[in-house]
mmCIF file of C-alpha atoms in Angstrom:
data_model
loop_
_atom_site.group_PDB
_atom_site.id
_atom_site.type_symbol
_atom_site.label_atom_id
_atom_site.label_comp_id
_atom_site.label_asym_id
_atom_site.label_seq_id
_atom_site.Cartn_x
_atom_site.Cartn_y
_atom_site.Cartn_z
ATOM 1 C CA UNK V 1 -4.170 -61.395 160.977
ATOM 2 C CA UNK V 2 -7.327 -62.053 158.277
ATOM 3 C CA UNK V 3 -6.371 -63.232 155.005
ATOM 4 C CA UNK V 4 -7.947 -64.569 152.186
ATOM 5 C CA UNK V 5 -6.708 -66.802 149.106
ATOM 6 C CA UNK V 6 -7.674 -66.916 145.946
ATOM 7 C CA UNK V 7 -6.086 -70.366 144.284
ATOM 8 C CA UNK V 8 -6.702 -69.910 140.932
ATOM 9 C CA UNK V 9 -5.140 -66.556 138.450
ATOM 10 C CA UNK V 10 -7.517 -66.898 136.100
ATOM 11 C CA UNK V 11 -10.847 -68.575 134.978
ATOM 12 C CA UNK V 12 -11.826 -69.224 131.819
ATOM 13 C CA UNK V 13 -15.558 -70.647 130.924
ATOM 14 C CA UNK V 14 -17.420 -70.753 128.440
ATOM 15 C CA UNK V 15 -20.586 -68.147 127.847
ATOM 16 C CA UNK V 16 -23.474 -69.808 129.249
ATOM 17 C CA UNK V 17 -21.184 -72.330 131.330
ATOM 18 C CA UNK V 18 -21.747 -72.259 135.199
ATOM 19 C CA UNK V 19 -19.001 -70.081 136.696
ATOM 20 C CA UNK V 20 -17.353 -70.266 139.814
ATOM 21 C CA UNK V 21 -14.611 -68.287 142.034
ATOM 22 C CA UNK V 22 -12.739 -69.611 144.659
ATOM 23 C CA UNK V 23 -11.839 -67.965 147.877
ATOM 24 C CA UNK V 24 -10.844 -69.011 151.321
ATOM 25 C CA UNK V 25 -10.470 -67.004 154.362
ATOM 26 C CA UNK V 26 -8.396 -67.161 157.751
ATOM 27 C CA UNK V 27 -9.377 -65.205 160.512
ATOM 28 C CA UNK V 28 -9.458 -65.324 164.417
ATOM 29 C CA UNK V 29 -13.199 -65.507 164.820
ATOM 30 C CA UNK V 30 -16.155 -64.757 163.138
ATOM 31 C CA UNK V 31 -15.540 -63.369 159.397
ATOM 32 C CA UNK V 32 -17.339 -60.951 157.706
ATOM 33 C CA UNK V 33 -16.774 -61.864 153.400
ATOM 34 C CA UNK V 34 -17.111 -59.659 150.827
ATOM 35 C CA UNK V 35 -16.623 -59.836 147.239
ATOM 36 C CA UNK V 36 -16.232 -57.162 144.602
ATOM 37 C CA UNK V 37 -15.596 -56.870 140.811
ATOM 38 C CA UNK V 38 -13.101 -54.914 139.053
ATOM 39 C CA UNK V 39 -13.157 -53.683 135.631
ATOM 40 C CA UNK V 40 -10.202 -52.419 133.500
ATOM 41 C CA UNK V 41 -8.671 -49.224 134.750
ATOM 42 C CA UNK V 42 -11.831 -48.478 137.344
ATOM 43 C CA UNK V 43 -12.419 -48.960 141.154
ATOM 44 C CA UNK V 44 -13.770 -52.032 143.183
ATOM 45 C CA UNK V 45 -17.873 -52.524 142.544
ATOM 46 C CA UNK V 46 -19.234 -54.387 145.670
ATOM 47 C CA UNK V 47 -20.812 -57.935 144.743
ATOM 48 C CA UNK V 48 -21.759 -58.938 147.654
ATOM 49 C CA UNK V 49 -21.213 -59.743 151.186
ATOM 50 C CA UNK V 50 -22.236 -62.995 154.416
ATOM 51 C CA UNK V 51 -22.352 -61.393 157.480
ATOM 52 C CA UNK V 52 -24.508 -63.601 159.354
ATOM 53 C CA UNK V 53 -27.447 -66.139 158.881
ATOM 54 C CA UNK V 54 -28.416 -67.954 155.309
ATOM 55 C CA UNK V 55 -24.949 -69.713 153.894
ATOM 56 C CA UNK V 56 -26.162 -69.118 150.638
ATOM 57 C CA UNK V 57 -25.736 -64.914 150.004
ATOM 58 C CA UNK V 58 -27.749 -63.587 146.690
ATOM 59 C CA UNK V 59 -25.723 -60.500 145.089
ATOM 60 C CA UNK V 60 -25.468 -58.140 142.478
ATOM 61 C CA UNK V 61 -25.379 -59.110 138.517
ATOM 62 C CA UNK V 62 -26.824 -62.442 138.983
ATOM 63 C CA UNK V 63 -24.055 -63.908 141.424
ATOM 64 C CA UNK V 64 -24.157 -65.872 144.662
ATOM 65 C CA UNK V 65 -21.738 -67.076 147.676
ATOM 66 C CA UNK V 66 -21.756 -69.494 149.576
ATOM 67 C CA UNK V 67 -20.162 -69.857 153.025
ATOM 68 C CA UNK V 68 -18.740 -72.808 154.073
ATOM 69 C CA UNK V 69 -17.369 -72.316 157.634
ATOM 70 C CA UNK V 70 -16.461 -75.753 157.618
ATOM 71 C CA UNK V 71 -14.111 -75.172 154.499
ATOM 72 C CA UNK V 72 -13.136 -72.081 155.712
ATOM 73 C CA UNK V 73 -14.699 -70.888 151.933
ATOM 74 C CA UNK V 74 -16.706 -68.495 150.291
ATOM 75 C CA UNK V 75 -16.957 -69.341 146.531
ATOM 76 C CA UNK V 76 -18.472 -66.898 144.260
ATOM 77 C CA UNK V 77 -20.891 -68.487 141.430
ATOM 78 C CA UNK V 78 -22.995 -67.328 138.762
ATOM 79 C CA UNK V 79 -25.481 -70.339 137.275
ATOM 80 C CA UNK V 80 -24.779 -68.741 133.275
ATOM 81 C CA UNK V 81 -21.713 -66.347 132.642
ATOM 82 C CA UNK V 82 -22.090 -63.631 130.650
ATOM 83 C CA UNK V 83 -19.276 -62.239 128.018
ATOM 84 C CA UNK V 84 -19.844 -58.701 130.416
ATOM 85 C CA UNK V 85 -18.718 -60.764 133.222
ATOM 86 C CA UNK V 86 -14.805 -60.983 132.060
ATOM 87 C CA UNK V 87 -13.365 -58.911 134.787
ATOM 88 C CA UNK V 88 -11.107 -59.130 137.900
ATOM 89 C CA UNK V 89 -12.640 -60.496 140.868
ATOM 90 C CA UNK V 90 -11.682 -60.080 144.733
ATOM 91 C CA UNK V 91 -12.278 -61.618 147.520
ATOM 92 C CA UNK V 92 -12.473 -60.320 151.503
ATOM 93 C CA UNK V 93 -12.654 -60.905 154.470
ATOM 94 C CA UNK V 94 -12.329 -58.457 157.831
ATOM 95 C CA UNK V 95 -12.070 -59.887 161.407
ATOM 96 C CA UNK V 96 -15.454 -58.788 163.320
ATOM 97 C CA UNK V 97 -13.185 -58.099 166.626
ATOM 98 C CA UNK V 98 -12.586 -54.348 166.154
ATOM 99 C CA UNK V 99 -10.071 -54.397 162.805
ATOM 100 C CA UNK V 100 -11.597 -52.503 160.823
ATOM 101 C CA UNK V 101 -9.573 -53.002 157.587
ATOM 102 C CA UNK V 102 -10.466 -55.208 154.858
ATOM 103 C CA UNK V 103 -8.087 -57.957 153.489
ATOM 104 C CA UNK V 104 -8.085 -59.044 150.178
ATOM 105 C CA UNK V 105 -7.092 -61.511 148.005
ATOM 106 C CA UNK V 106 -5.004 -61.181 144.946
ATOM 107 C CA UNK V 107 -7.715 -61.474 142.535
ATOM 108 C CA UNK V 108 -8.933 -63.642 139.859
ATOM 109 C CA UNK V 109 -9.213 -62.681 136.277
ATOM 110 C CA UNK V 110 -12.450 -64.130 134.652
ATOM 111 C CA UNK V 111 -12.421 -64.430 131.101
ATOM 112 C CA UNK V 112 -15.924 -65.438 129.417
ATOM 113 C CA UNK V 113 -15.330 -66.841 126.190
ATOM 114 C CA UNK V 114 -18.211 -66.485 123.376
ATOM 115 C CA UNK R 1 -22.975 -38.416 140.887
ATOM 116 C CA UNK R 2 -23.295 -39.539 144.704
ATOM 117 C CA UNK R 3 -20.549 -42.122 144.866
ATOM 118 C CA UNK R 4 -17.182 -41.354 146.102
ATOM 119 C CA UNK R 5 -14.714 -39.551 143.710
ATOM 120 C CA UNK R 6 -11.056 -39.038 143.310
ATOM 121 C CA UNK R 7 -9.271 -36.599 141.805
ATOM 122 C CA UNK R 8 -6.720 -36.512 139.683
ATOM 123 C CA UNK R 9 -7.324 -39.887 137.847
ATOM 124 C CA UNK R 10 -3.907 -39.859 136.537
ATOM 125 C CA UNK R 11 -0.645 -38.383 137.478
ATOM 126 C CA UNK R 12 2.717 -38.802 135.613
ATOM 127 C CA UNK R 13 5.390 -36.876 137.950
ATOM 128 C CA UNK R 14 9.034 -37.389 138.178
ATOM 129 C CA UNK R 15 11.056 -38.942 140.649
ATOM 130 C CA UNK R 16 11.536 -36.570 143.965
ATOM 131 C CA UNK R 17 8.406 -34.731 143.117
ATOM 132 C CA UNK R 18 5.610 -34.494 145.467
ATOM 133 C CA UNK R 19 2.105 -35.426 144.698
ATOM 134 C CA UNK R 20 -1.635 -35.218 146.927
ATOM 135 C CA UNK R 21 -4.634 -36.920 146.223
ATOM 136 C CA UNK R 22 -7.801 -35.945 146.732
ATOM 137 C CA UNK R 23 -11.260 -38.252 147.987
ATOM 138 C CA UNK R 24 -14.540 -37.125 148.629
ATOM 139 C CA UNK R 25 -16.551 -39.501 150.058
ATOM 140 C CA UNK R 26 -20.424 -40.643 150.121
ATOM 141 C CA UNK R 27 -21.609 -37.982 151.736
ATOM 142 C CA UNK R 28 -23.420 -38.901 154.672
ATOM 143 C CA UNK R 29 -20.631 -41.690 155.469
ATOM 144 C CA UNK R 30 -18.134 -41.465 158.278
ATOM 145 C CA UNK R 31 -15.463 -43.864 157.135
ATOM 146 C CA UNK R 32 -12.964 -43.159 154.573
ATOM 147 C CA UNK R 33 -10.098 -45.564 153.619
ATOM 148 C CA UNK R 34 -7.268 -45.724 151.589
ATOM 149 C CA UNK R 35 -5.750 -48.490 149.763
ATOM 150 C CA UNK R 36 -2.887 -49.009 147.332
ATOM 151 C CA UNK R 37 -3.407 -51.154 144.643
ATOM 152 C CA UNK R 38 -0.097 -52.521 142.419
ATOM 153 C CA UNK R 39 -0.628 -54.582 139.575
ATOM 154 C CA UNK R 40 -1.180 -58.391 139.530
ATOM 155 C CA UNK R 41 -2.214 -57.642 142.916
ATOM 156 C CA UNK R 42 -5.121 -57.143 145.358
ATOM 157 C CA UNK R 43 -5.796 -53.694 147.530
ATOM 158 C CA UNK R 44 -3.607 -53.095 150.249
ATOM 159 C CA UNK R 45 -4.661 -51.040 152.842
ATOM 160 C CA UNK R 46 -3.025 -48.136 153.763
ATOM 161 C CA UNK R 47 -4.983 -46.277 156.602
ATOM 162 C CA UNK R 48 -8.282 -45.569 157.194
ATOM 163 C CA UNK R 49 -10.589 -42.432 159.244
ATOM 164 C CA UNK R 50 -13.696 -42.147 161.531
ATOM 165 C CA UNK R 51 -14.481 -38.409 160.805
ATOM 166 C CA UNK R 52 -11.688 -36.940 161.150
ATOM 167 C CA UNK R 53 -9.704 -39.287 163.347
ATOM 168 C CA UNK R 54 -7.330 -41.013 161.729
ATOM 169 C CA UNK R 55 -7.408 -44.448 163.401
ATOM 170 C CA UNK R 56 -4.758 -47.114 161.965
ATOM 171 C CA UNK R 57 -2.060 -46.755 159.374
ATOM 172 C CA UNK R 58 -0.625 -49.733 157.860
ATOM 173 C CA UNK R 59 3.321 -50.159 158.145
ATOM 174 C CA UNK R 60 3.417 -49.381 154.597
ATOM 175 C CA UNK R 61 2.162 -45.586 154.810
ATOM 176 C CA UNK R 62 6.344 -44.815 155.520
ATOM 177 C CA UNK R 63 6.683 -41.526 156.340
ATOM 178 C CA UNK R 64 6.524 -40.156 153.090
ATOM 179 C CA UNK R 65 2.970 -40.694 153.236
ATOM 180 C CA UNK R 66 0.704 -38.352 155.042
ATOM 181 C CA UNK R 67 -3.326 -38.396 155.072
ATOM 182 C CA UNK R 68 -5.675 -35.886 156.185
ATOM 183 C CA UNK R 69 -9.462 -36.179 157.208
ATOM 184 C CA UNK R 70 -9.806 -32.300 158.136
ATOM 185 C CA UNK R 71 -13.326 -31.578 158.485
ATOM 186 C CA UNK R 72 -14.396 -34.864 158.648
ATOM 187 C CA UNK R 73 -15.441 -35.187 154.985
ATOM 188 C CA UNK R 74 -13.108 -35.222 152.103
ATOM 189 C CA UNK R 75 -9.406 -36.689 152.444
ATOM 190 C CA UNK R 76 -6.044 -36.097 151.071
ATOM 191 C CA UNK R 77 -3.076 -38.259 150.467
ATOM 192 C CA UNK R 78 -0.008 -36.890 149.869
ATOM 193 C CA UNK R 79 3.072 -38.527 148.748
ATOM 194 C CA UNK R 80 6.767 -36.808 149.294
ATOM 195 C CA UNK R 81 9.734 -37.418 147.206
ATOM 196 C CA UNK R 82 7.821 -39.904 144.741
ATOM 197 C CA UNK R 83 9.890 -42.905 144.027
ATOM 198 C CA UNK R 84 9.386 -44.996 141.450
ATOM 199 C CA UNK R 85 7.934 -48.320 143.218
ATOM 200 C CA UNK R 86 5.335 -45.450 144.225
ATOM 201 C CA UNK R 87 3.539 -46.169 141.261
ATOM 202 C CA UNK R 88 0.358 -47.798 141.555
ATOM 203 C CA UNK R 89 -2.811 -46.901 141.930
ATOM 204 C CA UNK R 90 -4.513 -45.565 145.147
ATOM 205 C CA UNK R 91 -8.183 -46.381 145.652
ATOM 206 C CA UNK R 92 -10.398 -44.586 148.293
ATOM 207 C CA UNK R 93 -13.421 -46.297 149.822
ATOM 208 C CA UNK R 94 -15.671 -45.272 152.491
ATOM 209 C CA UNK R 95 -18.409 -46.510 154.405
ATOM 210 C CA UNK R 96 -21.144 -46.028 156.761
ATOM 211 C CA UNK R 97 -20.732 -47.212 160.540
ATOM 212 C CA UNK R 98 -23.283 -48.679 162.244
ATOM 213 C CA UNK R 99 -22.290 -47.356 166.169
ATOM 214 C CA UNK R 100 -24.080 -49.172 168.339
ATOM 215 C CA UNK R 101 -25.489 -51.418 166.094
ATOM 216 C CA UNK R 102 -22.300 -52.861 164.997
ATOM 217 C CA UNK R 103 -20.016 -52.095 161.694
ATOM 218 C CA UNK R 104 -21.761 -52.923 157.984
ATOM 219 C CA UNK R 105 -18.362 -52.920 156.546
ATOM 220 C CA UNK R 106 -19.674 -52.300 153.108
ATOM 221 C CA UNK R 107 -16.758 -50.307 151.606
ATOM 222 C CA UNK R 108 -17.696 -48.094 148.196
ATOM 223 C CA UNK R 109 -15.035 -47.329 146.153
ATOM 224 C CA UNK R 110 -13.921 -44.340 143.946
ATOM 225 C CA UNK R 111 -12.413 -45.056 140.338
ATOM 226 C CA UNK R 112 -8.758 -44.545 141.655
ATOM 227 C CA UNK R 113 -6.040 -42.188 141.050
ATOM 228 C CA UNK R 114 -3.107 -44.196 138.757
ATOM 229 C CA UNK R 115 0.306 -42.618 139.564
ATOM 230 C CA UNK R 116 3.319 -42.639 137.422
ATOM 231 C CA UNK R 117 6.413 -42.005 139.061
ATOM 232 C CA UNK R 118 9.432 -41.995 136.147
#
């Protein structure tokens, strides 16, 4: 079965610091990796999401991916965090091969600190 | 608003009591999932519908848990004889499919319902 893991509980960095989220994935074949943001008491906002081609995905907000099928990782980054980026941040992945679902990881809280 | 919604937000019931949840869904999408979500913790998936098919429940919809797609648009979840590890909240997502041209697997999601069992 996919699965993803998320390492770390919670990031802290520094406003204007480089930020980065750690994920990494298991699955029998191809993955399709996802990442969405969630803010206190509200649903999942999609981030974004590798599919297929350029390891390096462009997102929502200012963030980025980057697949590493080597690493089995997709590591979520933003070059300047923002205070408005403290939130709680999952990972993804679903197996192409007909399971539809979507795993997730346990989250990571990202504080910002001014 | 065009994104998918859920109603109630919150429910507070007592232990025993039944409760239902309602999605609708992005309209012109054909997916609709359900997922539970427990604090400290990521989504967990609890079934999911093609129209009004329901195609996979996890093991943890027991069978106190029933979901219904009827007309192929919005979905209810009902819970019977709430207990309290029932609390948590329950996120609904759909998505578009892409048929032929293989799945996006872009799931939106609604703001949640939070239920309270005491």
């Amino acid at each position: 079965a996919q699965s993803v893991a998320q390492p770390e509980d919670q990031v802290n960095v520094a406003e204007g610091n480089p930020l980065t989220v750690k994920c990494t994935y298991s699955v029998s074949g191809n993955p399709y990796l996802f990442w969405y943001v969630q803010y206190p008491n509200r649903g999942l906002q999609f981030l974004l999401k590798y599919i297929t081609g350029d390891n390096l995905v462009k997102g929502s907000y200012g963030f980025e991916a980057e697949f590493n099928k080597s690493q089995t990782s997709f590591h979520l980054k933003k070059p300047s965090a923002l205070v408005s980026d403290s939130a709680l941040y999952f990972c993804a992945v679903r197996d192409i091969y007909g399971n539809n679902r979507l795993a997730f990881g346990k989250g990571n809280q990202v504080v910002v600190i001014p | 608003d065009t994104g998918v919604s859920q109603d109630p937000r919150h429910k507070i019931t007592k232990r025993g009591q039944n409760v239902t949840f309602r999605c609708d869904p992005i309209s012109e999408h054909n997916r609709l999932y359900w997922y539970r979500q427990t604090l400290g913790q990521g989504p967990e998936f609890l079934t999911y519908f093609q129209n009004e098919a329901q195609l996979e429940k996890s093991r943890l919809l027991s069978d106190r848990f029933s979901a219904e797609r009827p007309k192929g648009s919005f979905s209810t979840l009902e819970i019977q004889r709430t207990e309290q590890g029932d609390s948590a909240m329950y996120l609904c997502a759909s998505s578009e499919y892409g048929g032929g041209t293989g799945q996006t697997g872009e799931l939106f999601f609604g703001e949640g319902s939070r239920l309270t069992v005491l």
